[in-house]
Amino acid sequence: MELRNQVEWVLHCCTVLAALPEGGRLSTRALAEFHGVPKEYLSKALQALARAGIVEGTLGPSGGYRLARPADEVSFLDVVEAVEGPGRAFVCNEIRRNNPCLGQFRPGGKCRIARVMWQAEDAWRRELASVRLSDVTRALEDDVPQDVMERSAQWLVDRAG
Amino acid sequence: MELRNQVEWVLHCCTVLAALPEGGRLSTRALAEFHGVPKEYLSKALQALARAGIVEGTLGPSGGYRLARPADEVSFLDVVEAVEGPGRAFVCNEIRRNNPCLGQFRPGGKCRIARVMWQAEDAWRRELASVRLSDVTRALEDDVPQDVMERSAQWLVDRAG
DNA sequence: GCCATAATACTCGGATAAGTTGTGTCCGAGTAGGCTAGG
DNA sequence: CCTAGCCTACTCGGACACAACTTATCCGAGTATTATGGC
């Protein structure tokens, strides 16, 4: 049960996009080089984000991605689900129906085991939904020195066109 | 991000083992046929459970598995981690270190994004740790008619030796 | 009837293989802005 | 100087390849119970 690398990548990309000044865009190439990840594959993940309505990309030169919503309206869960899909981690195959001794009895309701597993997943989702991109960008300003932030902003703008 | 089928299988197996009368054992074959899953592959999962000290197997005919601890001392988390491994779902590759503008600055502490993701995983783990096998067996008695329970018990005992 | 031996039924572990998924690359089509050439 | 057309840089989408993992399957070794056979 491992999350894809793409999840880590797009979360970092989104926090960068969230810290971007109003109206700015960043190309896939800039984001990929900035994070040291393969550009073409990152592109796939960003497309998924675009399909989910989290970012929006524009074509042509000086094109690129920007957040489609304010950073405080995008939760971690939104981003994770956009890349990882909305499916559950635990899939119930109803193997209790394979019990050869059921006779006429057909089990109704949800399998107890699935219910427990899904309850845990709901807790996971709740936690992710409670954190927004804006929370991270704010925390980032404490972690990273001012000059690094400025150099990074300049670096990104330089290859944004 | 999907859990293996083995997780579902062993959770069902464990609840069956938990409902077993004192001193009873069940062979891999009985458990596999009862749930309609491939015996050899289920065997691998049960071995993992044995390595984790959740069940213990005995050799020879009339051998098989039984819980190594009382059913109220085995949590869902124990079982899931035994099969799925203790590793985290989100792995942090510290791609923030790839930022070409860091200069002398070396980021310390844990990546903010990883911290959020792991916090969510902790919530998932807490939830799974709060449910024990005994909770499910108790609930099962409400879901499944008495006669089905008895027939199943008999069926399992018949191929237990 | 008793004991030694063989047969049986299970666990354990390794080897192997097919199918699926994650990861990464490549290329063509479409689009928007900048550049150049001709008026 | 202005405009039309070309060029460039980007996104988008599909096709493809490789590696890793999941999901099995098979077989041999070890072990404990049961069955058998010889005394």
Short mmCIF file of C-alpha atoms (C1' of nucleotides) in Angstrom, two decimals:
data_model
loop_
_atom_site.label_atom_id
_atom_site.label_comp_id
_atom_site.label_asym_id
_atom_site.label_seq_id
_atom_site.Cartn_x
_atom_site.Cartn_y
_atom_site.Cartn_z
CA MET A 1 0.00 0.00 0.00
CA GLU A 2 2.11 2.80 -1.27
CA LEU A 3 1.13 6.15 -2.69
CA ARG A 4 2.66 7.09 -6.00
CA ASN A 5 5.62 9.37 -6.33
CA GLN A 6 3.37 11.63 -8.35
CA VAL A 7 1.46 12.46 -5.18
CA GLU A 8 4.59 13.86 -3.56
CA TRP A 9 5.46 15.74 -6.73
CA VAL A 10 2.12 17.42 -7.25
CA LEU A 11 1.83 18.38 -3.60
CA HIS A 12 5.13 20.21 -3.88
CA CYS A 13 4.07 21.72 -7.19
CA CYS A 14 0.81 22.91 -5.72
CA THR A 15 2.47 24.61 -2.78
CA VAL A 16 4.78 26.39 -5.21
CA LEU A 17 1.81 27.45 -7.33
CA ALA A 18 0.04 28.60 -4.19
CA ALA A 19 2.97 30.80 -3.24
CA LEU A 20 3.03 32.34 -6.70
CA PRO A 21 2.12 36.04 -7.03
CA GLU A 22 -1.29 36.78 -8.50
CA GLY A 23 -1.66 35.93 -12.17
CA GLY A 24 1.61 34.04 -12.42
CA ARG A 25 1.92 30.75 -14.25
CA LEU A 26 4.54 28.02 -14.22
CA SER A 27 5.33 25.65 -17.03
CA THR A 28 5.68 21.93 -16.54
CA ARG A 29 9.35 22.24 -17.40
CA ALA A 30 10.00 24.86 -14.74
CA LEU A 31 8.22 22.82 -12.09
CA ALA A 32 9.99 19.63 -13.13
CA GLU A 33 13.48 21.15 -13.12
CA PHE A 34 12.84 22.98 -9.88
CA HIS A 35 11.99 19.71 -8.14
CA GLY A 36 14.38 17.50 -10.07
CA VAL A 37 11.75 15.13 -11.41
CA PRO A 38 11.11 13.85 -14.96
CA LYS A 39 9.19 16.47 -16.88
CA GLU A 40 7.11 14.22 -19.10
CA TYR A 41 5.87 12.07 -16.29
CA LEU A 42 5.12 15.01 -14.06
CA SER A 43 3.10 16.37 -16.95
CA LYS A 44 0.75 13.38 -16.64
CA ALA A 45 0.12 14.16 -13.01
CA LEU A 46 -0.52 17.84 -13.71
CA GLN A 47 -3.01 16.87 -16.40
CA ALA A 48 -4.85 14.82 -13.81
CA LEU A 49 -4.90 17.86 -11.55
CA ALA A 50 -6.30 19.91 -14.41
CA ARG A 51 -9.03 17.34 -15.09
CA ALA A 52 -9.94 17.51 -11.41
CA GLY A 53 -10.29 21.28 -11.63
CA ILE A 54 -7.50 22.04 -9.18
CA VAL A 55 -5.18 23.75 -11.63
CA GLU A 56 -5.77 25.16 -15.05
CA GLY A 57 -3.25 25.20 -17.83
CA THR A 58 -3.00 27.57 -20.75
CA LEU A 59 -1.36 26.83 -24.09
CA GLY A 60 1.34 28.56 -26.02
CA PRO A 61 4.50 30.28 -24.82
CA SER A 62 4.20 32.00 -21.47
CA GLY A 63 1.60 29.33 -20.87
CA GLY A 64 1.66 27.03 -17.91
CA TYR A 65 -0.33 26.12 -14.88
CA ARG A 66 -1.88 28.12 -12.08
CA LEU A 67 -4.27 27.20 -9.32
CA ALA A 68 -7.88 27.21 -10.44
CA ARG A 69 -9.06 28.14 -6.94
CA PRO A 70 -7.64 30.21 -4.06
CA ALA A 71 -5.03 28.28 -2.09
CA ASP A 72 -7.23 28.15 0.98
CA GLU A 73 -9.92 26.32 -0.96
CA VAL A 74 -7.70 23.44 -2.04
CA SER A 75 -7.22 20.68 0.48
CA PHE A 76 -4.58 17.97 0.49
CA LEU A 77 -7.35 15.45 -0.06
CA ASP A 78 -8.35 17.20 -3.28
CA VAL A 79 -4.83 16.91 -4.62
CA VAL A 80 -4.24 13.34 -3.46
CA GLU A 81 -7.52 12.10 -4.88
CA ALA A 82 -6.94 13.86 -8.18
CA VAL A 83 -3.75 11.86 -8.71
CA GLU A 84 -4.51 8.66 -6.85
CA GLY A 85 -8.12 8.35 -7.88
CA PRO A 86 -11.16 8.39 -5.64
CA GLY A 87 -11.14 4.61 -5.13
CA ARG A 88 -10.83 3.03 -1.72
CA ALA A 89 -7.59 1.46 -0.55
CA PHE A 90 -9.45 -1.51 0.85
CA VAL A 91 -11.65 -3.26 -1.68
CA CYS A 92 -14.22 -5.70 -0.35
CA ASN A 93 -14.72 -8.72 -2.57
CA GLU A 94 -17.49 -10.08 -0.39
CA ILE A 95 -15.68 -13.34 0.14
CA ARG A 96 -18.06 -14.06 2.98
CA ARG A 97 -20.50 -15.06 0.22
CA ASN A 98 -18.19 -17.94 -0.62
CA ASN A 99 -19.01 -19.63 2.66
CA PRO A 100 -20.38 -23.02 1.57
CA CYS A 101 -22.71 -23.20 4.57
CA LEU A 102 -24.87 -20.16 3.89
CA GLY A 103 -27.85 -22.16 2.67
CA GLN A 104 -30.77 -19.81 1.97
CA PHE A 105 -29.16 -16.98 3.93
CA ARG A 106 -27.88 -14.07 1.86
CA PRO A 107 -25.82 -11.67 3.92
CA GLY A 108 -27.17 -8.14 3.74
CA GLY A 109 -25.61 -4.85 4.68
CA LYS A 110 -21.95 -4.16 4.41
CA CYS A 111 -19.35 -6.68 5.50
CA ARG A 112 -18.25 -5.86 9.05
CA ILE A 113 -14.61 -6.06 8.13
CA ALA A 114 -15.00 -3.69 5.20
CA ARG A 115 -16.89 -1.32 7.46
CA VAL A 116 -13.97 -1.14 9.88
CA MET A 117 -11.42 -0.68 7.14
CA TRP A 118 -13.44 2.05 5.47
CA GLN A 119 -14.00 3.81 8.75
CA ALA A 120 -10.22 4.05 9.10
CA GLU A 121 -9.96 5.40 5.58
CA ASP A 122 -12.55 8.01 6.39
CA ALA A 123 -10.39 9.17 9.29
CA TRP A 124 -7.46 9.43 6.88
CA ARG A 125 -9.56 11.44 4.44
CA ARG A 126 -10.86 13.74 7.15
CA GLU A 127 -7.33 14.50 8.22
CA LEU A 128 -6.22 15.28 4.67
CA ALA A 129 -9.30 17.38 4.02
CA SER A 130 -8.55 19.53 7.04
CA VAL A 131 -5.25 20.81 5.66
CA ARG A 132 -5.19 23.35 2.85
CA LEU A 133 -2.42 24.49 0.57
CA SER A 134 -2.43 27.90 2.23
CA ASP A 135 -1.54 26.24 5.55
CA VAL A 136 1.62 24.83 4.06
CA THR A 137 2.74 27.96 2.25
CA ARG A 138 2.37 29.84 5.50
CA ALA A 139 4.43 27.26 7.37
CA LEU A 140 7.00 27.28 4.59
CA GLU A 141 7.82 30.91 5.27
CA ASP A 142 9.03 29.89 8.72
CA ASP A 143 11.11 26.99 7.44
CA VAL A 144 12.87 28.59 4.51
CA PRO A 145 15.10 31.71 4.76
CA GLN A 146 13.91 34.84 3.04
CA ASP A 147 16.74 34.93 0.49
CA VAL A 148 16.13 31.35 -0.64
CA MET A 149 12.46 32.15 -1.16
CA GLU A 150 13.34 35.18 -3.26
CA ARG A 151 15.98 33.41 -5.32
CA SER A 152 13.54 30.56 -5.97
CA ALA A 153 10.82 32.96 -7.03
CA GLN A 154 13.24 34.67 -9.40
CA TRP A 155 14.47 31.36 -10.76
CA LEU A 156 10.93 30.23 -11.51
CA VAL A 157 9.90 33.51 -13.06
CA ASP A 158 12.98 33.38 -15.30
CA ARG A 159 11.74 30.25 -17.02
CA ALA A 160 8.10 31.22 -16.99
CA GLY A 161 8.25 33.57 -19.97
CA MET B 1 -2.92 3.04 -3.36
CA GLU B 2 -4.62 -0.27 -2.91
CA LEU B 3 -4.32 -2.79 -0.13
CA ARG B 4 -3.65 -6.36 -1.20
CA ASN B 5 -6.34 -8.97 -1.42
CA GLN B 6 -4.38 -10.87 1.19
CA VAL B 7 -5.38 -8.26 3.74
CA GLU B 8 -9.05 -8.99 3.20
CA TRP B 9 -8.39 -12.73 3.29
CA VAL B 10 -6.43 -12.81 6.51
CA LEU B 11 -8.87 -10.49 8.25
CA HIS B 12 -11.66 -12.95 7.49
CA CYS B 13 -9.44 -15.85 8.48
CA CYS B 14 -8.58 -14.19 11.77
CA THR B 15 -12.19 -13.56 12.68
CA VAL B 16 -12.94 -17.21 11.97
CA LEU B 17 -10.00 -18.26 14.10
CA ALA B 18 -11.18 -15.89 16.81
CA ALA B 19 -14.61 -17.52 16.83
CA LEU B 20 -13.07 -20.96 17.12
CA PRO B 21 -13.65 -22.89 20.37
CA GLU B 22 -10.69 -23.12 22.72
CA GLY B 23 -7.82 -25.28 21.47
CA GLY B 24 -9.19 -25.62 17.97
CA ARG B 25 -7.01 -25.28 14.91
CA LEU B 26 -7.76 -24.76 11.24
CA SER B 27 -5.61 -25.82 8.32
CA THR B 28 -4.76 -23.54 5.46
CA ARG B 29 -6.84 -25.74 3.18
CA ALA B 30 -9.95 -25.44 5.34
CA LEU B 31 -9.60 -21.67 5.55
CA ALA B 32 -8.94 -21.36 1.83
CA GLU B 33 -11.91 -23.49 0.76
CA PHE B 34 -14.18 -21.84 3.28
CA HIS B 35 -13.45 -18.43 1.80
CA GLY B 36 -13.04 -19.54 -1.78
CA VAL B 37 -9.50 -18.26 -2.21
CA PRO B 38 -6.36 -19.96 -3.56
CA LYS B 39 -4.84 -22.11 -0.86
CA GLU B 40 -1.17 -21.75 -1.73
CA TYR B 41 -1.26 -18.00 -1.89
CA LEU B 42 -3.30 -17.68 1.26
CA SER B 43 -0.62 -19.82 2.87
CA LYS B 44 1.92 -17.08 2.22
CA ALA B 45 -0.22 -14.54 4.02
CA LEU B 46 -0.75 -16.83 6.98
CA GLN B 47 2.99 -17.38 7.19
CA ALA B 48 3.42 -13.63 7.44
CA LEU B 49 0.88 -13.61 10.25
CA ALA B 50 2.84 -16.36 11.99
CA ARG B 51 6.08 -14.43 11.63
CA ALA B 52 4.36 -11.44 13.20
CA GLY B 53 3.30 -13.56 16.16
CA ILE B 54 -0.43 -13.17 15.54
CA VAL B 55 -1.15 -16.81 14.77
CA GLU B 56 0.87 -19.93 15.39
CA GLY B 57 0.90 -22.95 13.18
CA THR B 58 1.63 -26.56 14.11
CA LEU B 59 2.88 -29.20 11.72
CA GLY B 60 1.61 -32.62 10.85
CA PRO B 61 -1.94 -33.85 10.38
CA SER B 62 -4.47 -32.24 12.69
CA GLY B 63 -2.10 -29.34 12.48
CA GLY B 64 -3.12 -25.87 11.43
CA TYR B 65 -3.32 -22.35 12.73
CA ARG B 66 -4.77 -20.81 15.82
CA LEU B 67 -4.50 -17.34 17.31
CA ALA B 68 -1.35 -16.83 19.30
CA ARG B 69 -3.08 -14.31 21.56
CA PRO B 70 -6.63 -13.83 22.86
CA ALA B 71 -8.92 -12.27 20.27
CA ASP B 72 -9.28 -9.08 22.28
CA GLU B 73 -5.53 -8.53 22.18
CA VAL B 74 -5.28 -8.56 18.39
CA SER B 75 -6.14 -5.32 16.62
CA PHE B 76 -6.91 -4.80 12.96
CA LEU B 77 -3.72 -2.80 12.71
CA ASP B 78 -1.70 -5.79 13.87
CA VAL B 79 -3.15 -7.95 11.12
CA VAL B 80 -2.91 -5.34 8.38
CA GLU B 81 0.69 -4.46 9.20
CA ALA B 82 1.67 -8.12 9.36
CA VAL B 83 0.61 -8.59 5.74
CA GLU B 84 1.18 -5.15 4.31
CA GLY B 85 4.40 -4.38 6.11
CA PRO B 86 5.03 -1.58 8.57
CA GLY B 87 6.13 0.89 5.89
CA ARG B 88 4.40 4.20 5.32
CA ALA B 89 2.05 4.71 2.41
CA PHE B 90 3.55 8.11 1.70
CA VAL B 91 7.28 8.05 1.19
CA CYS B 92 9.11 11.36 1.28
CA ASN B 93 11.99 11.57 -1.18
CA GLU B 94 12.99 15.02 0.05
CA ILE B 95 12.64 16.52 -3.39
CA ARG B 96 12.74 19.94 -1.75
CA ARG B 97 16.52 19.36 -1.60
CA ASN B 98 16.56 19.45 -5.41
CA ASN B 99 15.67 23.13 -5.38
CA PRO B 100 18.56 24.70 -7.32
CA CYS B 101 18.32 27.93 -5.29
CA LEU B 102 19.08 26.57 -1.84
CA GLY B 103 22.64 27.91 -1.75
CA GLN B 104 24.21 27.19 1.66
CA PHE B 105 20.83 26.49 3.24
CA ARG B 106 20.18 22.83 4.10
CA PRO B 107 16.58 22.25 5.11
CA GLY B 108 16.28 20.67 8.52
CA GLY B 109 13.41 18.97 10.22
CA LYS B 110 10.81 17.01 8.37
CA CYS B 111 9.29 18.20 5.14
CA ARG B 112 5.99 19.96 5.89
CA ILE B 113 4.15 18.00 3.26
CA ALA B 114 5.38 14.67 4.57
CA ARG B 115 4.37 15.74 8.05
CA VAL B 116 0.79 16.32 6.92
CA MET B 117 0.60 13.06 5.03
CA TRP B 118 2.01 11.09 7.93
CA GLN B 119 -0.35 12.76 10.36
CA ALA B 120 -3.22 11.45 8.25
CA GLU B 121 -1.70 7.99 8.25
CA ASP B 122 -1.42 8.12 12.00
CA ALA B 123 -5.16 8.79 12.18
CA TRP B 124 -5.73 5.76 9.95
CA ARG B 125 -3.52 3.63 12.17
CA ARG B 126 -5.20 4.85 15.35
CA GLU B 127 -8.58 3.88 13.95
CA LEU B 128 -7.40 0.41 12.97
CA ALA B 129 -5.68 -0.09 16.30
CA SER B 130 -8.90 0.69 18.15
CA VAL B 131 -10.79 -2.28 16.70
CA ARG B 132 -10.03 -5.81 17.87
CA LEU B 133 -10.91 -9.17 16.45
CA SER B 134 -13.24 -9.81 19.37
CA ASP B 135 -15.30 -6.76 18.36
CA VAL B 136 -15.99 -8.27 14.97
CA THR B 137 -16.81 -11.76 16.15
CA ARG B 138 -19.31 -10.23 18.56
CA ALA B 139 -20.91 -8.20 15.78
CA LEU B 140 -20.91 -11.23 13.54
CA GLU B 141 -23.29 -13.04 15.86
CA ASP B 142 -25.86 -10.35 15.16
CA ASP B 143 -25.37 -10.48 11.40
CA VAL B 144 -25.36 -14.21 10.79
CA PRO B 145 -28.21 -16.57 11.75
CA GLN B 146 -27.52 -19.13 14.42
CA ASP B 147 -27.89 -22.14 12.12
CA VAL B 148 -25.43 -20.78 9.58
CA MET B 149 -22.91 -20.25 12.35
CA GLU B 150 -23.34 -23.81 13.56
CA ARG B 151 -23.18 -25.36 10.11
CA SER B 152 -20.03 -23.36 9.36
CA ALA B 153 -18.43 -24.44 12.62
CA GLN B 154 -19.23 -28.06 11.81
CA TRP B 155 -17.97 -27.71 8.25
CA LEU B 156 -14.67 -26.31 9.46
CA VAL B 157 -14.25 -28.91 12.19
CA ASP B 158 -14.87 -31.66 9.63
CA ARG B 159 -11.76 -30.73 7.68
CA ALA B 160 -9.68 -29.90 10.71
CA GLY B 161 -8.76 -33.49 11.66
"C1'" DG C 1 -0.26 -57.00 22.00
"C1'" DC C 2 3.91 -54.08 21.24
"C1'" DC C 3 7.31 -51.67 18.89
"C1'" DA C 4 9.60 -50.15 14.69
"C1'" DT C 5 8.84 -48.61 10.29
"C1'" DA C 6 6.26 -46.65 6.48
"C1'" DA C 7 2.62 -43.67 4.86
"C1'" DT C 8 0.10 -39.53 5.29
"C1'" DA C 9 -1.08 -34.72 5.93
"C1'" DC C 10 0.23 -30.71 7.15
"C1'" DT C 11 3.65 -26.34 7.46
"C1'" DC C 12 7.52 -23.96 5.65
"C1'" DG C 13 10.43 -22.00 2.23
"C1'" DG C 14 12.21 -21.33 -2.29
"C1'" DA C 15 11.73 -21.02 -7.32
"C1'" DT C 16 9.10 -19.60 -11.05
"C1'" DA C 17 5.72 -17.25 -13.96
"C1'" DA C 18 1.75 -14.49 -15.60
"C1'" DG C 19 -0.80 -10.24 -15.09
"C1'" DT C 20 -1.20 -5.69 -13.52
"C1'" DT C 21 0.41 -1.33 -12.20
"C1'" DG C 22 3.82 2.34 -11.57
"C1'" DT C 23 7.31 4.83 -13.86
"C1'" DG C 24 9.40 6.95 -17.63
"C1'" DT C 25 10.12 8.16 -22.66
"C1'" DC C 26 8.86 9.58 -27.20
"C1'" DC C 27 6.24 11.77 -30.68
"C1'" DG C 28 2.52 14.16 -33.16
"C1'" DA C 29 -1.40 17.49 -32.94
"C1'" DG C 30 -3.16 21.73 -31.45
"C1'" DT C 31 -2.61 26.52 -29.64
"C1'" DA C 32 -0.97 31.10 -28.46
"C1'" DG C 33 2.46 34.55 -28.44
"C1'" DG C 34 6.70 36.54 -30.68
"C1'" DC C 35 9.43 37.33 -34.82
"C1'" DT C 36 10.24 38.33 -39.54
"C1'" DA C 37 9.33 39.88 -44.14
"C1'" DG C 38 6.77 42.28 -47.35
"C1'" DG C 39 3.88 46.07 -48.24
"C1'" DC D 1 4.81 51.69 -39.49
"C1'" DC D 2 1.54 47.87 -40.22
"C1'" DT D 3 0.03 43.43 -41.19
"C1'" DA D 4 0.32 38.60 -42.74
"C1'" DG D 5 2.55 34.61 -42.23
"C1'" DC D 6 6.15 31.80 -40.06
"C1'" DC D 7 8.43 30.14 -35.94
"C1'" DT D 8 8.79 28.89 -31.37
"C1'" DA D 9 7.33 27.17 -26.93
"C1'" DC D 10 4.04 25.33 -24.58
"C1'" DT D 11 -0.06 21.91 -23.40
"C1'" DC D 12 -2.48 17.85 -24.51
"C1'" DG D 13 -3.06 13.13 -25.63
"C1'" DG D 14 -1.76 8.71 -27.20
"C1'" DA D 15 1.56 5.00 -27.89
"C1'" DC D 16 5.17 2.50 -26.19
"C1'" DA D 17 8.83 0.36 -23.11
"C1'" DC D 18 10.70 -1.05 -18.79
"C1'" DA D 19 10.67 -2.22 -13.92
"C1'" DA D 20 8.38 -3.48 -9.81
"C1'" DC D 21 4.81 -5.50 -7.53
"C1'" DT D 22 0.77 -8.45 -6.98
"C1'" DT D 23 -1.07 -12.77 -7.57
"C1'" DA D 24 -0.60 -16.84 -8.05
"C1'" DT D 25 1.37 -22.02 -8.87
"C1'" DC D 26 4.49 -25.76 -8.15
"C1'" DC D 27 7.75 -28.51 -5.75
"C1'" DG D 28 10.89 -30.27 -2.21
"C1'" DA D 29 12.17 -30.45 2.75
"C1'" DG D 30 10.85 -30.98 7.41
"C1'" DT D 31 7.62 -32.60 11.02
"C1'" DA D 32 4.04 -34.81 13.59
"C1'" DT D 33 0.26 -37.99 13.50
"C1'" DT D 34 -1.64 -42.23 11.80
"C1'" DA D 35 -1.39 -46.74 9.66
"C1'" DT D 36 1.00 -50.88 8.76
"C1'" DG D 37 3.82 -54.85 9.46
"C1'" DG D 38 6.97 -57.86 11.93
"C1'" DC D 39 8.00 -59.93 16.25
#
